[in-house]
Amino acid sequence: MAIEVNLEKYGHKKKGFLGFSWTAFFFNFFVPLFRLDFLGFFIFISPYLIAAVLASFIYIKKFDSENVIVSAAVFSAILRALSRLILPFFYNKMYTQKLLKQGYLPPEDDEYSNALLKGNRFLEYTNEDLLDEEKMERYKVIIEEYENERKKDMHTIIIVFALIGVLIAFFYFMASYS
């Protein structure tokens, strides 16, 4: 699960996220669309647009060669699969950085959000933070808990990808014997 951080700007509150985006893994380009992140939506949808343009080009040019059609289909499938597997690792970070650049900041009294954003170098520690040893110790505990959660998530991701690989291999094996 992604970790939520609270952000606000002029009283308007938004959620930032850190870590792997399971929602982006399962729902792909709908996630940035629902968050009204149009740049993220374009990044997610671009592999599908490239595949559609490639298919249209092949259809318009009337390539009869089976090799061209199969190569284009394989290229499109690989492009979409890579985007579906790679973008969830980066999307939450991109989205949170975008919110921070727009001026959204964690509330002063929200130590959890401040600790995570400062500990992951999204924000800089202030001199006041660095001089307050108790606060830095609390931040350290929060960051350690976050890192432990990330390790658990990484194990889950590896297991899920391994299962997907096993299923693909199984279906390929079964299809080769029919």
N, CA, C and O of each residue as an XYZ file, in Angstrom:
712
protein
N       0.824     -1.178      0.000
C       0.000      0.000      0.000
C       0.870      1.244      0.000
O       1.921      1.288      0.640
N       0.428      2.223     -0.708
C       1.111      3.508     -0.704
C       0.819      4.215      0.622
O      -0.246      4.041      1.214
N       1.763      4.993      1.059
C       1.618      5.754      2.287
C       1.068      7.133      1.929
O       1.584      7.799      1.031
N       0.027      7.554      2.631
C      -0.574      8.861      2.385
C       0.096      9.913      3.245
O       0.426      9.673      4.406
N       0.293     11.088      2.654
C       0.749     12.250      3.409
C      -0.249     13.370      3.162
O      -0.773     13.525      2.059
N      -0.498     14.138      4.195
C      -1.440     15.254      4.104
C      -0.733     16.487      3.582
O       0.356     16.833      4.039
N      -1.357     17.143      2.628
C      -0.821     18.378      2.069
C      -1.954     19.397      2.010
O      -3.120     19.048      1.829
N      -1.583     20.662      2.167
C      -2.606     21.700      2.052
C      -1.993     22.984      1.515
O      -0.796     23.244      1.635
N      -2.881     23.773      0.915
C      -2.495     25.069      0.347
C      -3.706     25.979      0.475
O      -4.756     25.701     -0.104
N      -3.568     27.059      1.224
C      -4.660     28.012      1.457
C      -5.920     27.320      1.966
O      -7.033     27.679      1.580
N      -5.742     26.332      2.827
C      -6.881     25.624      3.400
C      -7.421     24.494      2.541
O      -8.258     23.717      3.001
N      -6.961     24.389      1.305
C      -7.396     23.312      0.411
C      -6.503     22.102      0.653
O      -5.282     22.188      0.518
N      -7.109     20.980      1.008
C      -6.339     19.792      1.380
C      -6.317     18.780      0.248
O      -7.304     18.576     -0.459
N      -5.159     18.155      0.101
C      -4.980     17.065     -0.852
C      -4.132     15.989     -0.198
O      -3.436     16.238      0.786
N      -4.198     14.804     -0.751
C      -3.380     13.693     -0.278
C      -2.234     13.480     -1.254
O      -2.438     13.414     -2.466
N      -1.037     13.374     -0.716
C       0.119     12.958     -1.498
C       0.373     11.497     -1.164
O      -0.121     10.993     -0.156
N       1.126     10.827     -1.990
C       1.357      9.402     -1.777
C       2.833      9.079     -1.976
O       3.515      9.698     -2.792
N       3.309      8.105     -1.221
C       4.687      7.632     -1.339
C       4.658      6.118     -1.488
O       3.847      5.441     -0.855
N       5.536      5.594     -2.317
C       5.635      4.154     -2.482
C       4.963      3.657     -3.755
O       4.466      4.437     -4.566
N       4.963      2.347     -3.904
C       4.396      1.678     -5.074
C       2.902      1.940     -5.155
O       2.207      1.876     -4.141
N       2.403      2.231     -6.338
C       0.992      2.530     -6.529
C       0.253      1.291     -7.028
O       0.249      0.992     -8.222
N      -0.372      0.576     -6.088
C      -1.152     -0.593     -6.482
C      -2.355     -0.189     -7.306
O      -2.775     -0.926     -8.198
N      -2.916      0.976     -7.018
C      -4.063      1.417     -7.810
C      -3.653      1.674     -9.252
O      -4.403      1.358    -10.176
N      -2.463      2.247     -9.455
C      -1.984      2.462    -10.823
C      -1.647      1.127    -11.490
O      -1.807      0.982    -12.702
N      -1.186      0.162    -10.712
C      -0.878     -1.162    -11.263
C      -2.147     -1.823    -11.792
O      -2.132     -2.422    -12.868
N      -3.250     -1.718    -11.037
C      -4.480     -2.390    -11.438
C      -5.366     -1.543    -12.342
O      -6.016     -2.074    -13.243
N      -5.401     -0.223    -12.111
C      -6.339      0.625    -12.847
C      -5.662      1.548    -13.849
O      -6.335      2.328    -14.524
N      -4.357      1.470    -13.953
C      -3.543      2.152    -14.951
C      -3.904      3.623    -15.110
O      -3.822      4.367    -14.133
N      -4.298      4.073    -16.291
C      -4.451      5.499    -16.567
C      -5.662      6.139    -15.894
O      -5.816      7.359    -15.940
N      -6.520      5.338    -15.272
C      -7.654      5.924    -14.566
C      -7.224      6.645    -13.287
O      -7.893      7.583    -12.855
N      -6.128      6.220    -12.684
C      -5.670      6.829    -11.431
C      -5.335      8.307    -11.627
O      -5.886      9.141    -10.909
N      -4.452      8.671    -12.572
C      -4.205     10.109    -12.743
C      -5.436     10.863    -13.242
O      -5.588     12.053    -12.966
N      -6.301     10.190    -13.962
C      -7.523     10.845    -14.430
C      -8.415     11.217    -13.243
O      -8.952     12.324    -13.199
N      -8.578     10.306    -12.286
C      -9.393     10.596    -11.110
C      -8.739     11.631    -10.199
O      -9.437     12.360     -9.495
N      -7.414     11.706    -10.204
C      -6.713     12.714     -9.409
C      -6.602     14.053    -10.145
O      -6.025     15.007     -9.623
N      -7.154     14.119    -11.353
C      -7.085     15.309    -12.216
C      -5.643     15.703    -12.509
O      -5.315     16.887    -12.588
N      -4.801     14.715    -12.666
C      -3.398     14.908    -13.005
C      -3.259     14.600    -14.501
O      -3.007     13.459    -14.889
N      -3.428     15.631    -15.329
C      -3.504     15.414    -16.767
C      -2.154     15.050    -17.387
O      -2.118     14.316    -18.374
N      -1.055     15.541    -16.840
C       0.266     15.130    -17.321
C       0.486     13.643    -17.029
O       0.955     12.901    -17.892
N       0.150     13.216    -15.823
C       0.248     11.798    -15.476
C      -0.643     10.943    -16.352
O      -0.255      9.852    -16.769
N      -1.849     11.444    -16.633
C      -2.768     10.721    -17.521
C      -2.146     10.551    -18.900
O      -2.212      9.469    -19.484
N      -1.540     11.619    -19.424
C      -0.914     11.526    -20.744
C       0.246     10.538    -20.733
O       0.423      9.784    -21.690
N       1.039     10.532    -19.663
C       2.161      9.589    -19.559
C       1.636      8.154    -19.546
O       2.196      7.282    -20.211
N       0.566      7.907    -18.794
C       0.013      6.560    -18.710
C      -0.656      6.119    -20.009
O      -0.569      4.952    -20.389
N      -1.317      7.041    -20.684
C      -2.087      6.663    -21.875
C      -1.216      6.629    -23.140
O      -1.617      6.040    -24.144
N      -0.047      7.244    -23.103
C       0.786      7.336    -24.312
C       1.165      5.975    -24.910
O       1.171      5.867    -26.136
N       1.481      4.930    -24.134
C       1.754      3.638    -24.787
C       0.556      3.107    -25.574
O       0.725      2.484    -26.622
N      -0.641      3.352    -25.069
C      -1.847      2.905    -25.777
C      -2.068      3.732    -27.045
O      -2.504      3.211    -28.072
N      -1.759      5.028    -26.956
C      -1.882      5.880    -28.144
C      -0.853      5.478    -29.205
O      -1.166      5.429    -30.394
N       0.366      5.194    -28.768
C       1.407      4.754    -29.709
C       0.980      3.453    -30.378
O       1.147      3.298    -31.588
N       0.433      2.521    -29.610
C      -0.028      1.252    -30.183
C      -1.166      1.481    -31.177
O      -1.216      0.834    -32.223
N      -2.075      2.396    -30.855
C      -3.190      2.684    -31.768
C      -2.693      3.340    -33.050
O      -3.164      3.011    -34.138
N      -1.749      4.262    -32.930
C      -1.195      4.922    -34.120
C      -0.456      3.902    -34.985
O      -0.574      3.916    -36.210
N       0.298      3.026    -34.345
C       1.030      1.991    -35.079
C       0.057      1.070    -35.816
O       0.272      0.752    -36.985
N      -0.990      0.649    -35.153
C      -1.987     -0.226    -35.788
C      -2.693      0.499    -36.933
O      -2.962     -0.095    -37.978
N      -2.990      1.779    -36.733
C      -3.642      2.556    -37.799
C      -2.721      2.716    -39.000
O      -3.162      2.619    -40.145
N      -1.451      2.958    -38.737
C      -0.474      3.095    -39.816
C      -0.392      1.808    -40.638
O      -0.363      1.846    -41.868
N      -0.354      0.683    -39.950
C      -0.285     -0.606    -40.649
C      -1.568     -0.830    -41.462
O      -1.512     -1.332    -42.584
N      -2.700     -0.462    -40.904
C      -3.975     -0.644    -41.600
C      -4.061      0.274    -42.822
O      -4.498     -0.152    -43.891
N      -3.640      1.541    -42.663
C      -3.723      2.499    -43.768
C      -2.768      2.116    -44.900
O      -3.126      2.178    -46.076
N      -1.559      1.724    -44.532
C      -0.564      1.364    -45.547
C      -0.813     -0.021    -46.143
O      -0.161     -0.416    -47.110
N      -1.750     -0.745    -45.566
C      -2.138     -2.069    -46.050
C      -0.957     -3.013    -46.184
O      -0.750     -3.634    -47.227
N      -0.181     -3.109    -45.097
C       0.913     -4.068    -45.074
C       0.315     -5.464    -45.043
O      -0.472     -5.800    -44.159
N       0.696     -6.261    -46.011
C       0.186     -7.624    -46.073
C       1.140     -8.615    -45.434
O       0.780     -9.768    -45.194
N       2.331     -8.177    -45.164
C       3.324     -9.069    -44.589
C       2.934     -9.433    -43.149
O       2.715     -8.565    -42.303
N       2.859    -10.706    -42.913
C       2.498    -11.167    -41.562
C       3.579    -10.790    -40.558
O       3.275    -10.552    -39.389
N       4.826    -10.733    -40.989
C       5.922    -10.374    -40.086
C       5.763     -8.955    -39.553
O       6.017     -8.702    -38.375
N       5.343     -8.027    -40.414
C       5.158     -6.637    -39.983
C       4.032     -6.551    -38.966
O       4.165     -5.872    -37.947
N       2.937     -7.228    -39.232
C       1.781     -7.171    -38.339
C       2.115     -7.809    -36.994
O       1.790     -7.254    -35.945
N       2.758     -8.964    -37.022
C       3.122     -9.641    -35.776
C       4.143     -8.814    -35.001
O       4.033     -8.684    -33.782
N       5.124     -8.261    -35.685
C       6.135     -7.429    -35.021
C       5.498     -6.210    -34.369
O       5.852     -5.850    -33.246
N       4.568     -5.579    -35.059
C       3.885     -4.412    -34.505
C       3.042     -4.801    -33.292
O       2.999     -4.073    -32.300
N       2.384     -5.935    -33.375
C       1.564     -6.394    -32.254
C       2.432     -6.724    -31.035
O       2.078     -6.393    -29.903
N       3.550     -7.366    -31.277
C       4.458     -7.701    -30.181
C       5.049     -6.429    -29.570
O       5.125     -6.303    -28.348
N       5.464     -5.493    -30.416
C       6.002     -4.222    -29.925
C       4.966     -3.477    -29.080
O       5.286     -2.960    -28.010
N       3.741     -3.427    -29.559
C       2.664     -2.753    -28.825
C       2.404     -3.434    -27.488
O       2.243     -2.765    -26.467
N       2.362     -4.753    -27.492
C       2.105     -5.496    -26.250
C       3.231     -5.286    -25.239
O       2.975     -5.114    -24.047
N       4.465     -5.300    -25.712
C       5.606     -5.086    -24.813
C       5.584     -3.672    -24.255
O       5.829     -3.478    -23.065
N       5.297     -2.693    -25.082
C       5.240     -1.295    -24.648
C       4.160     -1.095    -23.588
O       4.397     -0.437    -22.575
N       2.982     -1.658    -23.817
C       1.893     -1.518    -22.837
C       2.207     -2.266    -21.551
O       1.912     -1.772    -20.462
N       2.796     -3.439    -21.658
C       3.127     -4.224    -20.461
C       4.202     -3.520    -19.630
O       4.106     -3.455    -18.404
N       5.226     -2.993    -20.308
C       6.270     -2.282    -19.571
C       5.710     -1.056    -18.861
O       6.073     -0.776    -17.718
N       4.835     -0.332    -19.531
C       4.255      0.847    -18.883
C       3.402      0.432    -17.692
O       3.379      1.117    -16.670
N       2.715     -0.666    -17.824
C       1.861     -1.141    -16.734
C       2.685     -1.656    -15.554
O       2.230     -1.597    -14.412
N       3.874     -2.151    -15.816
C       4.711     -2.696    -14.750
C       5.683     -1.667    -14.166
O       6.061     -1.775    -12.999
N       6.089     -0.684    -14.952
C       7.103      0.264    -14.499
C       6.501      1.534    -13.906
O       6.979      2.008    -12.875
N       5.476      2.091    -14.522
C       4.924      3.363    -14.060
C       4.408      3.345    -12.622
O       4.555      4.354    -11.933
N       3.809      2.250    -12.128
C       3.363      2.273    -10.728
C       4.492      2.492     -9.712
O       4.237      2.954     -8.600
N       5.714      2.172    -10.078
C       6.836      2.415     -9.169
C       7.133      3.910     -9.028
O       7.653      4.336     -7.996
N       6.816      4.701    -10.035
C       7.207      6.105    -10.054
C       6.044      7.083     -9.916
O       6.262      8.249     -9.589
N       4.819      6.634    -10.157
C       3.726      7.589    -10.263
C       3.456      8.353     -8.968
O       3.297      9.573     -9.003
N       3.401      7.673     -7.839
C       3.104      8.368     -6.579
C       4.151      9.434     -6.272
O       3.816     10.517     -5.791
N       5.395      9.133     -6.544
C       6.460     10.113     -6.316
C       6.283     11.321     -7.239
O       6.407     12.465     -6.802
N       5.995     11.062     -8.508
C       5.782     12.157     -9.461
C       4.607     13.030     -9.032
O       4.688     14.257     -9.087
N       3.530     12.403     -8.611
C       2.327     13.132     -8.225
C       2.582     13.995     -6.981
O       2.185     15.159     -6.937
N       3.241     13.422     -5.981
C       3.523     14.169     -4.751
C       4.480     15.320     -5.024
O       4.290     16.415     -4.496
N       5.508     15.090     -5.840
C       6.424     16.184     -6.192
C       5.689     17.290     -6.940
O       5.979     18.471     -6.748
N       4.745     16.915     -7.784
C       3.966     17.919     -8.509
C       3.161     18.766     -7.535
O       3.112     19.989     -7.673
N       2.528     18.132     -6.554
C       1.761     18.878     -5.560
C       2.663     19.819     -4.754
O       2.283     20.954     -4.466
N       3.849     19.346     -4.396
C       4.779     20.195     -3.643
C       5.228     21.394     -4.477
O       5.363     22.498     -3.949
N       5.459     21.186     -5.772
C       5.844     22.297     -6.646
C       4.703     23.304     -6.811
O       4.942     24.489     -7.039
N       3.471     22.825     -6.694
C       2.324     23.718     -6.794
C       2.099     24.498     -5.503
O       1.207     25.343     -5.440
N       2.895     24.225     -4.481
C       2.788     24.980     -3.239
C       2.072     24.269     -2.113
O       1.892     24.849     -1.042
N       1.662     23.043     -2.319
C       1.045     22.278     -1.237
C       2.135     21.847     -0.273
O       3.188     21.365     -0.692
N       1.884     22.019      1.014
C       2.841     21.652      2.050
C       2.118     20.895      3.157
O       0.911     21.060      3.338
N       2.847     20.069      3.896
C       2.192     19.383      5.016
C       1.899     20.380      6.134
O       2.657     21.330      6.328
N       0.808     20.174      6.872
C       0.521     21.063      8.002
C       1.642     21.000      9.032
O       2.270     19.957      9.209
N       1.889     22.103      9.702
C       2.973     22.168     10.698
C       2.792     21.147     11.812
O       3.774     20.595     12.307
N       1.549     20.889     12.212
C       1.295     19.987     13.338
C       1.247     18.513     12.921
O       1.048     17.647     13.774
N       1.421     18.216     11.661
C       1.388     16.840     11.152
C       2.814     16.300     11.074
O       3.466     16.391     10.034
N       3.289     15.739     12.184
C       4.667     15.237     12.221
C       4.875     14.066     11.269
O       5.945     13.926     10.676
N       3.866     13.235     11.124
C       3.984     12.065     10.253
C       4.283     12.474      8.819
O       5.241     11.983      8.221
N       3.480     13.362      8.266
C       3.686     13.811      6.888
C       5.006     14.567      6.747
O       5.734     14.369      5.774
N       5.312     15.424      7.705
C       6.570     16.166      7.665
C       7.768     15.229      7.724
O       8.733     15.404      6.980
N       7.709     14.234      8.607
C       8.829     13.298      8.742
C       9.049     12.520      7.447
O      10.184     12.365      6.997
N       7.970     12.035      6.852
C       8.112     11.243      5.627
C       8.631     12.085      4.466
O       9.502     11.643      3.716
N       8.102     13.283      4.318
C       8.528     14.124      3.193
C       9.962     14.623      3.376
O      10.716     14.714      2.408
N      10.333     14.941      4.604
C      11.702     15.405      4.852
C      12.679     14.234      4.850
O      13.803     14.369      4.367
N      12.269     13.102      5.378
C      13.139     11.924      5.408
C      13.393     11.326      4.042
O      14.420     10.685      3.821
N      12.455     11.533      3.117
C      12.623     11.032      1.747
C      13.080     12.121      0.787
O      13.018     11.957     -0.432
N      13.536     13.221      1.344
C      14.141     14.342      0.606
C      13.189     15.046     -0.354
O      13.619     15.591     -1.370
N      11.903     15.035     -0.035
C      10.960     15.837     -0.794
C      11.021     17.282     -0.316
O      10.846     18.222     -1.091
N      11.276     17.434      0.995
C      11.411     18.748      1.618
C      12.719     18.777      2.417
O      13.253     17.735      2.797
N      13.214     19.974      2.658
C      14.438     20.146      3.433
C      14.099     20.274      4.917
O      13.059     20.818      5.287
N      14.995     19.764      5.756
C      14.858     19.982      7.189
C      15.125     21.455      7.484
O      16.037     22.053      6.913
N      14.334     22.030      8.367
C      14.577     23.413      8.780
C      15.600     23.422      9.913
O      15.864     22.391     10.532
N      16.160     24.574     10.172
C      17.104     24.693     11.286
C      16.411     24.356     12.605
O      17.012     23.755     13.495
N      15.149     24.746     12.720
C      14.376     24.440     13.923
C      14.261     22.925     14.112
O      14.379     22.420     15.229
N      14.026     22.201     13.001
C      13.949     20.737     13.069
C      15.270     20.152     13.543
O      15.298     19.295     14.427
N      16.353     20.614     12.955
C      17.669     20.058     13.255
C      18.090     20.329     14.698
O      18.818     19.528     15.285
N      17.647     21.434     15.275
C      18.013     21.771     16.652
C      17.148     21.050     17.686
O      17.563     20.906     18.836
N      15.976     20.602     17.304
C      15.072     19.907     18.220
C      15.363     18.403     18.170
O      14.892     17.701     17.276
N      16.139     17.923     19.137
C      16.573     16.518     19.137
C      15.405     15.559     19.335
O      15.391     14.477     18.747
N      14.423     15.939     20.155
C      13.263     15.077     20.379
C      12.461     14.895     19.089
O      12.028     13.791     18.758
N      12.278     15.985     18.382
C      11.549     15.924     17.114
C      12.298     15.075     16.094
O      11.686     14.287     15.373
N      13.611     15.230     16.030
C      14.398     14.437     15.080
C      14.331     12.949     15.436
O      14.340     12.101     14.544
N      14.265     12.629     16.722
C      14.153     11.237     17.142
C      12.779     10.677     16.734
O      12.686      9.538     16.275
N      11.719     11.475     16.902
C      10.389     11.040     16.470
C      10.356     10.857     14.955
O       9.771      9.894     14.459
N      10.978     11.771     14.221
C      11.061     11.646     12.766
C      11.777     10.357     12.381
O      11.364      9.656     11.458
N      12.852     10.055     13.100
C      13.640      8.863     12.801
C      12.794      7.599     12.970
O      12.878      6.685     12.150
N      11.982      7.544     14.025
C      11.119      6.384     14.263
C      10.092      6.252     13.143
O       9.844      5.151     12.651
N       9.502      7.360     12.744
C       8.502      7.344     11.667
C       9.126      6.867     10.360
O       8.527      6.070      9.638
N      10.328      7.354     10.057
C      11.008      6.970      8.813
C      11.378      5.492      8.836
O      11.272      4.815      7.813
N      11.809      4.984      9.986
C      12.138      3.562     10.088
C      10.900      2.694      9.861
O      10.978      1.666      9.189
N       9.750      3.109     10.423
C       8.507      2.374     10.192
C       8.134      2.394      8.710
O       7.702      1.385      8.153
N       8.305      3.548      8.088
C       8.023      3.684      6.658
C       8.921      2.746      5.845
O       8.443      2.058      4.942
N      10.199      2.718      6.158
C      11.136      1.859      5.417
C      10.797      0.381      5.603
O      10.927     -0.406      4.666
N      10.363     -0.003      6.812
C       9.940     -1.390      7.030
C       8.708     -1.722      6.185
O       8.612     -2.818      5.633
N       7.773     -0.783      6.083
C       6.604     -0.990      5.227
C       7.018     -1.140      3.766
O       6.464     -1.973      3.049
N       7.976     -0.348      3.324
C       8.456     -0.426      1.938
C       9.078     -1.791      1.666
O       8.903     -2.344      0.581
N       9.804     -2.340      2.640
C      10.399     -3.673      2.460
C       9.314     -4.732      2.327
O       9.419     -5.637      1.499
N       8.273     -4.616      3.143
C       7.154     -5.564      3.032
C       6.478     -5.434      1.674
O       6.133     -6.435      1.045
N       6.292     -4.201      1.227
C       5.695     -3.975     -0.089
C       6.545     -4.575     -1.190
O       6.018     -5.160     -2.136
N       7.859     -4.437     -1.076
C       8.745     -4.978     -2.108
C       8.631     -6.497     -2.166
O       8.644     -7.076     -3.253
N       8.520     -7.142     -1.021
C       8.335     -8.595     -1.021
C       7.008     -8.965     -1.684
O       6.945     -9.926     -2.449
N       5.970     -8.222     -1.400
C       4.669     -8.477     -2.014
C       4.734     -8.286     -3.526
O       4.184     -9.084     -4.285
N       5.406     -7.227     -3.955
C       5.538     -6.954     -5.391
C       6.272     -8.096     -6.080
O       5.869     -8.543     -7.154
N       7.340     -8.562     -5.466
C       8.113     -9.672     -6.055
C       7.240    -10.919     -6.159
O       7.264    -11.609     -7.178
N       6.479    -11.209     -5.123
C       5.606    -12.388     -5.145
C       4.537    -12.246     -6.236
O       4.281    -13.196     -6.976
N       3.920    -11.077     -6.337
C       2.881    -10.862     -7.348
C       3.467    -11.008     -8.751
O       2.878    -11.681     -9.596
N       4.622    -10.385     -9.011
C       5.235    -10.493    -10.325
C       5.668    -11.931    -10.626
O       5.567    -12.380    -11.768
N       6.143    -12.648     -9.622
C       6.511    -14.049     -9.822
C       5.280    -14.877    -10.183
O       5.339    -15.725    -11.073
N       4.175    -14.633     -9.499
C       2.939    -15.363     -9.814
C       2.445    -15.043    -11.216
O       1.992    -15.932    -11.937
N       2.531    -13.782    -11.601
C       2.142    -13.404    -12.960
C       3.032    -14.116    -13.969
O       2.538    -14.618    -14.979
N       4.328    -14.168    -13.713
C       5.254    -14.866    -14.599
C       4.937    -16.353    -14.693
O       4.985    -16.931    -15.779
N       4.616    -16.970    -13.568
C       4.264    -18.393    -13.562
C       2.980    -18.625    -14.362
O       2.882    -19.585    -15.126
N       1.998    -17.740    -14.181
C       0.748    -17.888    -14.939
C       0.973    -17.711    -16.442
O       0.404    -18.447    -17.248
N       1.790    -16.750    -16.808
C       2.083    -16.547    -18.230
C       2.797    -17.770    -18.795
O       2.466    -18.242    -19.883
N       3.775    -18.278    -18.053
C       4.497    -19.467    -18.508
C       3.548    -20.667    -18.617
O       3.638    -21.440    -19.572
N       2.652    -20.825    -17.658
C       1.693    -21.927    -17.685
C       0.786    -21.834    -18.907
O       0.599    -22.818    -19.623
N       0.218    -20.642    -19.145
C      -0.668    -20.487    -20.297
C       0.087    -20.650    -21.613
O      -0.455    -21.205    -22.569
N       1.317    -20.180    -21.675
C       2.126    -20.373    -22.881
C       2.385    -21.863    -23.098
O       2.281    -22.362    -24.218
N       2.721    -22.562    -22.021
C       2.968    -23.992    -22.093
C       1.719    -24.726    -22.567
O       1.798    -25.602    -23.429
N       0.566    -24.367    -22.002
C      -0.683    -25.027    -22.374
C      -1.062    -24.694    -23.826
O      -1.572    -25.555    -24.542
N      -0.819    -23.466    -24.257
C      -1.163    -23.070    -25.622
C      -0.263    -23.737    -26.644
O      -0.688    -23.980    -27.774
N       0.976    -24.038    -26.270
C       1.898    -24.659    -27.212
C       1.535    -26.118    -27.495
O       1.999    -26.682    -28.486
N       0.721    -26.733    -26.650
C       0.327    -28.121    -26.851
C      -1.057    -28.271    -27.475
O      -1.552    -29.391    -27.601
N      -1.677    -27.191    -27.859
C      -3.011    -27.330    -28.443
C      -2.987    -27.303    -29.939
O      -4.036    -27.409    -30.575
